mmCIF file of C-alpha atoms in Angstrom:
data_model
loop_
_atom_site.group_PDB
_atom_site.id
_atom_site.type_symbol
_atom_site.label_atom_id
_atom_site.label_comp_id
_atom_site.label_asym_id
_atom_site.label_seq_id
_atom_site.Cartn_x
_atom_site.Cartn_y
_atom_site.Cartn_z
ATOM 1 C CA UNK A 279 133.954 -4.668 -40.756
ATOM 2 C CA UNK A 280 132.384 -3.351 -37.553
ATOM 3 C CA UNK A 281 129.767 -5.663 -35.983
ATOM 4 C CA UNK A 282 126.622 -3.404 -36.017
ATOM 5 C CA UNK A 283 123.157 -5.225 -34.715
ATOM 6 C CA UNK A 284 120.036 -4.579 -36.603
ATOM 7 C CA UNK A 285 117.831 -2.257 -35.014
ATOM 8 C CA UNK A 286 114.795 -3.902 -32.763
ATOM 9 C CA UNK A 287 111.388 -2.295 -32.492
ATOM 10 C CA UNK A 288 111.696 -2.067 -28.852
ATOM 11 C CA UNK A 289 113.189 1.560 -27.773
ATOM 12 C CA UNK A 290 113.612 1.775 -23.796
ATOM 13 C CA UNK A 291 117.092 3.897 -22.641
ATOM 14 C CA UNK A 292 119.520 1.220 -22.997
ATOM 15 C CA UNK A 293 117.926 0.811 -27.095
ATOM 16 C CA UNK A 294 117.990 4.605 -27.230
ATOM 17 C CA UNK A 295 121.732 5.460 -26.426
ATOM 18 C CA UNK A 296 123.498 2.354 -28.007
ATOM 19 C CA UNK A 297 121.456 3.812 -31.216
ATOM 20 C CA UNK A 298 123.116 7.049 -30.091
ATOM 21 C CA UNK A 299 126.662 5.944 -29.721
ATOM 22 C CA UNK A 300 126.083 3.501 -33.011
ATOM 23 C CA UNK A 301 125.255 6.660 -34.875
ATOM 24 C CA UNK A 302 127.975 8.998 -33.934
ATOM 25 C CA UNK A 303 130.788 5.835 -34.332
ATOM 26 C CA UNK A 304 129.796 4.639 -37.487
ATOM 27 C CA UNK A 305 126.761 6.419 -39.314
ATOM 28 C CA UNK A 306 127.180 4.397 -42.246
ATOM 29 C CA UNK A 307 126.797 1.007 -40.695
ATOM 30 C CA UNK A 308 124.168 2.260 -38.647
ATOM 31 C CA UNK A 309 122.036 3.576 -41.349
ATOM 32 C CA UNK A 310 123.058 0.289 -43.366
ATOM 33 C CA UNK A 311 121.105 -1.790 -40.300
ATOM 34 C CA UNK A 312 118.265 0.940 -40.182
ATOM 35 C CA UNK A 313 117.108 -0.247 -43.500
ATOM 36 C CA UNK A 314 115.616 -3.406 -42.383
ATOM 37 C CA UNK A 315 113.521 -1.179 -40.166
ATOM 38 C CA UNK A 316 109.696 -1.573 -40.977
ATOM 39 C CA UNK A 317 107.942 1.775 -40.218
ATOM 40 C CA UNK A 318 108.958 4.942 -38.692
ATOM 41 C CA UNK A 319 107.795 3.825 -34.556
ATOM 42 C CA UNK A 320 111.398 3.312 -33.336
ATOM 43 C CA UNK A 321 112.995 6.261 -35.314
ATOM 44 C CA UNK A 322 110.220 9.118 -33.656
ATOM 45 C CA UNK A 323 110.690 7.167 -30.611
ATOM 46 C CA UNK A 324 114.090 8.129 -30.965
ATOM 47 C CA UNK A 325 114.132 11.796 -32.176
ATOM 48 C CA UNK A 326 111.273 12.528 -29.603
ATOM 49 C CA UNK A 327 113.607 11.063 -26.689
ATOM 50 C CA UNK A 328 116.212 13.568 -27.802
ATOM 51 C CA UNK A 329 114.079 15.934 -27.985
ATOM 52 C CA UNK A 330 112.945 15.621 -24.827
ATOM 53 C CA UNK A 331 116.399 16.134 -23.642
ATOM 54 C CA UNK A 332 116.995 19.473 -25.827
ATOM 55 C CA UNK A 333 113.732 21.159 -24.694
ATOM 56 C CA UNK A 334 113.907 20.159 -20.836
ATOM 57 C CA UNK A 335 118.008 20.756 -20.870
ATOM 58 C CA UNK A 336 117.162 24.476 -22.799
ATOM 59 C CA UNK A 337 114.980 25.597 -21.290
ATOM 60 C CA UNK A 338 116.127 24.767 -17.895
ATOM 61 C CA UNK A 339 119.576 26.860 -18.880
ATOM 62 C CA UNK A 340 117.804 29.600 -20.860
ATOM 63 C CA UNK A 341 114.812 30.022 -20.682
ATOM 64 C CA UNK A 342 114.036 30.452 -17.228
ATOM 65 C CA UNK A 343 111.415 27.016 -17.085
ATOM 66 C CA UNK A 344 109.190 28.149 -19.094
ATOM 67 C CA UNK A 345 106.756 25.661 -20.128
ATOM 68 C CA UNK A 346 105.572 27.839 -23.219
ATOM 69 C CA UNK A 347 108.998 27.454 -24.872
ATOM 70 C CA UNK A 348 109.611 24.457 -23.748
ATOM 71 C CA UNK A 349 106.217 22.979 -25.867
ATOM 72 C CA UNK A 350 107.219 25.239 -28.688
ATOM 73 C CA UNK A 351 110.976 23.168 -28.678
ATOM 74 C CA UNK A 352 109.636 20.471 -28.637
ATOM 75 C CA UNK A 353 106.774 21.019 -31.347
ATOM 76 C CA UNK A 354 109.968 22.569 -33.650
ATOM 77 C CA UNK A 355 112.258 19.596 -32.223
ATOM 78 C CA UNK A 356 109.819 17.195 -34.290
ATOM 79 C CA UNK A 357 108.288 19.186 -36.987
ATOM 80 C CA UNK A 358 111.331 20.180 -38.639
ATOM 81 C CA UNK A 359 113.268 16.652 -39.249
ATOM 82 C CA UNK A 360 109.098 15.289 -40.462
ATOM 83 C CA UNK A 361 109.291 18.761 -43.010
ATOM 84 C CA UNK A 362 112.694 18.209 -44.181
ATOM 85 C CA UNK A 363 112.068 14.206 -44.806
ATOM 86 C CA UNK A 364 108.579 15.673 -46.868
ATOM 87 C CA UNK A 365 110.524 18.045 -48.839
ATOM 88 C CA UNK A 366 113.623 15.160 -49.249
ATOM 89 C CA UNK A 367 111.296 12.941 -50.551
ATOM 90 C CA UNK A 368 109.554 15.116 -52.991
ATOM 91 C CA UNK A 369 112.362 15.970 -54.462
ATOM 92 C CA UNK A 370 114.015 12.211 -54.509
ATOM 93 C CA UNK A 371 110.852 11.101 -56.517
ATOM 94 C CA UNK A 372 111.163 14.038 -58.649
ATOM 95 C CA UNK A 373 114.576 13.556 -59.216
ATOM 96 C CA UNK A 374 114.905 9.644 -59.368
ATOM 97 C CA UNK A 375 111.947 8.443 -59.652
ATOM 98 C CA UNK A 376 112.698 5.695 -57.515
ATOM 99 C CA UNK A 377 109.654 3.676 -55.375
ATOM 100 C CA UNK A 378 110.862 4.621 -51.759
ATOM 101 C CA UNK A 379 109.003 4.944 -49.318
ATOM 102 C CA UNK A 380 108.528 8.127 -46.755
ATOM 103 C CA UNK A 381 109.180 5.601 -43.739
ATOM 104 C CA UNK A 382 112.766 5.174 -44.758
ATOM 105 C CA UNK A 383 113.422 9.187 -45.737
ATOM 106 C CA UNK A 384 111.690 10.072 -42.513
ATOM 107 C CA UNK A 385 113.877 7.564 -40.585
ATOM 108 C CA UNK A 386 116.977 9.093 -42.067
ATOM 109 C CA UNK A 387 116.090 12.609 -40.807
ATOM 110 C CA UNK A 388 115.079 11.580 -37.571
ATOM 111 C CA UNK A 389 118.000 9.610 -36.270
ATOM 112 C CA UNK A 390 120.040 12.482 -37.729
ATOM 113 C CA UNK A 391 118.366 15.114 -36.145
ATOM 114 C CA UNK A 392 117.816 13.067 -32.203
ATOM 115 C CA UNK A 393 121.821 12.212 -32.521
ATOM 116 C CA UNK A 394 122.741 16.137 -33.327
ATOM 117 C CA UNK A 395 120.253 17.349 -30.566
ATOM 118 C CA UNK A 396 121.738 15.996 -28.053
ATOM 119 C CA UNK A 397 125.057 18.143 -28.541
ATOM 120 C CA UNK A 398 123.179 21.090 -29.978
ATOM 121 C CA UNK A 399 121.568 22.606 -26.833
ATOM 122 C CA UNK A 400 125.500 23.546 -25.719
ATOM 123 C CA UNK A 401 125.344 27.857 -26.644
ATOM 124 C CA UNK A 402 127.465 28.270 -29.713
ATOM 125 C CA UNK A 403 127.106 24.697 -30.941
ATOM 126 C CA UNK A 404 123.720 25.025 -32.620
ATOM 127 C CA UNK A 405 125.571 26.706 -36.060
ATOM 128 C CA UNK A 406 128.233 24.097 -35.671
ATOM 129 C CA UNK A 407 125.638 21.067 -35.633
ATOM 130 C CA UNK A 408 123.744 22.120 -38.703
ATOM 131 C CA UNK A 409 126.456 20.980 -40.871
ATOM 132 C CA UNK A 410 127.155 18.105 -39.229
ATOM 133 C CA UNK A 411 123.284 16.868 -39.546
ATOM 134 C CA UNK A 412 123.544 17.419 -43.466
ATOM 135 C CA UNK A 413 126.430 15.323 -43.491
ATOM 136 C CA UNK A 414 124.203 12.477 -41.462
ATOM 137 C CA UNK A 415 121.405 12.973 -43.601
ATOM 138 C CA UNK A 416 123.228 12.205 -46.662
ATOM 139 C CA UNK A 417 125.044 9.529 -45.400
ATOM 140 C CA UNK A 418 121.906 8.274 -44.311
ATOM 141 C CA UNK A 419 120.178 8.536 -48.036
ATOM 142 C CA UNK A 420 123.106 6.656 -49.485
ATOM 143 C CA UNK A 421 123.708 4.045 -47.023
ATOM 144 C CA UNK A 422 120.330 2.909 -47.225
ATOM 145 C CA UNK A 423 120.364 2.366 -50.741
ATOM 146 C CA UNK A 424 117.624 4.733 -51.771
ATOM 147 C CA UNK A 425 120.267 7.529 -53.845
ATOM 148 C CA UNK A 426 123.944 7.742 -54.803
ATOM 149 C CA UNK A 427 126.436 9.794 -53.312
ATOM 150 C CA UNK A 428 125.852 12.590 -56.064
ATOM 151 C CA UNK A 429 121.927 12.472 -55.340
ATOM 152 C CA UNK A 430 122.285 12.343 -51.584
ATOM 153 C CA UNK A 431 124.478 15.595 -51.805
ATOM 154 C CA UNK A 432 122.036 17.384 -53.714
ATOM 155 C CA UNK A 433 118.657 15.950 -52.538
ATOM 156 C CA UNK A 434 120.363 17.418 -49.102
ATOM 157 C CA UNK A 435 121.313 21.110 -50.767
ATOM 158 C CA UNK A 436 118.014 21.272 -52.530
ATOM 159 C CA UNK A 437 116.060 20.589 -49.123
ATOM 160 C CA UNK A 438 117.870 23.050 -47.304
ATOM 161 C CA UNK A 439 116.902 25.676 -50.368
ATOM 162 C CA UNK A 440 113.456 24.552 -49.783
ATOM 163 C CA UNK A 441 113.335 25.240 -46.423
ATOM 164 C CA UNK A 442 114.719 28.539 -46.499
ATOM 165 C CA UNK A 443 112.603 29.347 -49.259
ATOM 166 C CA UNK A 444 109.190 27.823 -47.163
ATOM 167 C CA UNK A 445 110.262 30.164 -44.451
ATOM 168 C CA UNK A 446 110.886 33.297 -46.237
ATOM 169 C CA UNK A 447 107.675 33.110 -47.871
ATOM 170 C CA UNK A 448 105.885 32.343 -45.062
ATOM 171 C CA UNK A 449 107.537 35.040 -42.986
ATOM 172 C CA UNK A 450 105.463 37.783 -44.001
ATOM 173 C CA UNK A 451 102.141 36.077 -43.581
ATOM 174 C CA UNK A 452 103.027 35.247 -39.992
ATOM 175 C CA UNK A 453 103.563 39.130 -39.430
ATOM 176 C CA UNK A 454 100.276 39.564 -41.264
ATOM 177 C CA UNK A 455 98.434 37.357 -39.337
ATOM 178 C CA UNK A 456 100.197 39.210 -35.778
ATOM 179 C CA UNK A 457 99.627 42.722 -36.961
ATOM 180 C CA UNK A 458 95.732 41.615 -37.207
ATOM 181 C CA UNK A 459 95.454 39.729 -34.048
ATOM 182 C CA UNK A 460 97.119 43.111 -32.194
ATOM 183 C CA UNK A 461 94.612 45.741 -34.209
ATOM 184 C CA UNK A 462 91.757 43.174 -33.517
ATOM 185 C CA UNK A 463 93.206 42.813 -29.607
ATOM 186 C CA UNK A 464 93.146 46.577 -29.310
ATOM 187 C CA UNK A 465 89.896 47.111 -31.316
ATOM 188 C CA UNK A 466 88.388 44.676 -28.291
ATOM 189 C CA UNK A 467 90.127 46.679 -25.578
ATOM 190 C CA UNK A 468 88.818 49.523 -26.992
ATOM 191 C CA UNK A 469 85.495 48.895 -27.416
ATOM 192 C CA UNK A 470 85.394 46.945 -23.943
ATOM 193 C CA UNK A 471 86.181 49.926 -22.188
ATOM 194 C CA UNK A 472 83.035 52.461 -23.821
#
């Protein structure tokens, strides 16, 4: 039995990468500690650190230092663990019915997601890490007691459905809402210039 300590409040650098280095040795004991965690403070903390690191490391390498990309990064870097933990926990009270609470879900997703962002930046690794977040996700969702294996497996394959399915269907209102914004923009070019 490893000896894992139980996550403090406090998150400075040293708190940040023995979380990190707890997480990639042993998930399951990690997540097991991360339980006794009240509120979601110390897990944003965490996912917004590696964040941090994935935008400024990105867009340092490719994307020439631009600031614009670097906020959207970071805006995607926290939005999409905070969707995926909303969707997750939908579908866990659909499924289960169980009492848990968002904190804990939301926790799950974002150590998961701040310990796979800090590899994922590397060119080529991105499709590799994907995987390897599921497989933290629903290791986090049984280790903390809230599903069983068979649960976290599919609560996990039904929120990636979801996803795909929120972003297909949003797709073409995005190019909606572009088209309008360039016949609007041209309209006032137009118009400007009479």
């Amino acid at each position: 039995m490893q000896n894992v300590q139980a996550p403090t409040v406090k998150m400075g650098v040293r708190e940040y990468l023995e979380s990190l280095v707890a997480i990639i040795r042993s998930p399951g004991g990690f997540f097991e500690t991360a339980t006794g965690e009240s509120g979601s403070r110390r897990a944003l903390i965490f996912l917004m650190i590696s964040g941090l690191f994935y935008c400024s490391v990105s867009m340092t390498y490719f994307f020439e230092n631009s600031v614009l990309m670097g906020v959207i990064m970071m805006v995607n870097a926290v939005f999409m663990p905070a969707l995926a933990a909303v969707f997750s926990f939908c579908i866990m009270r659909m499924m289960t019915g169980s009492m848990v609470s968002f904190s804990r879900v939301f926790n799950v997703y974002a150590y998961s997601s701040g310990a796979v962002m800090v590899i994922s930046w590397i060119p080529g690794l991105a499709f590799v890490m994907e995987p390897v977040r599921a497989v933290l996700v629903g290791i986090g969702l049984y280790k903390t007691g809230t599903l069983g294996r068979f649960q976290a497996v599919m609560t996990v394959i039904l929120t990636a459905a979801m996803l795909l399915l929120f972003f297909w269907t949003l797709a073409p209102l995005v190019l909606a809402v572009r088209d309008s914004l360039e016949s609007w923009s041209a309209f006032i070019s137009v118009t400007s210039y009479s």
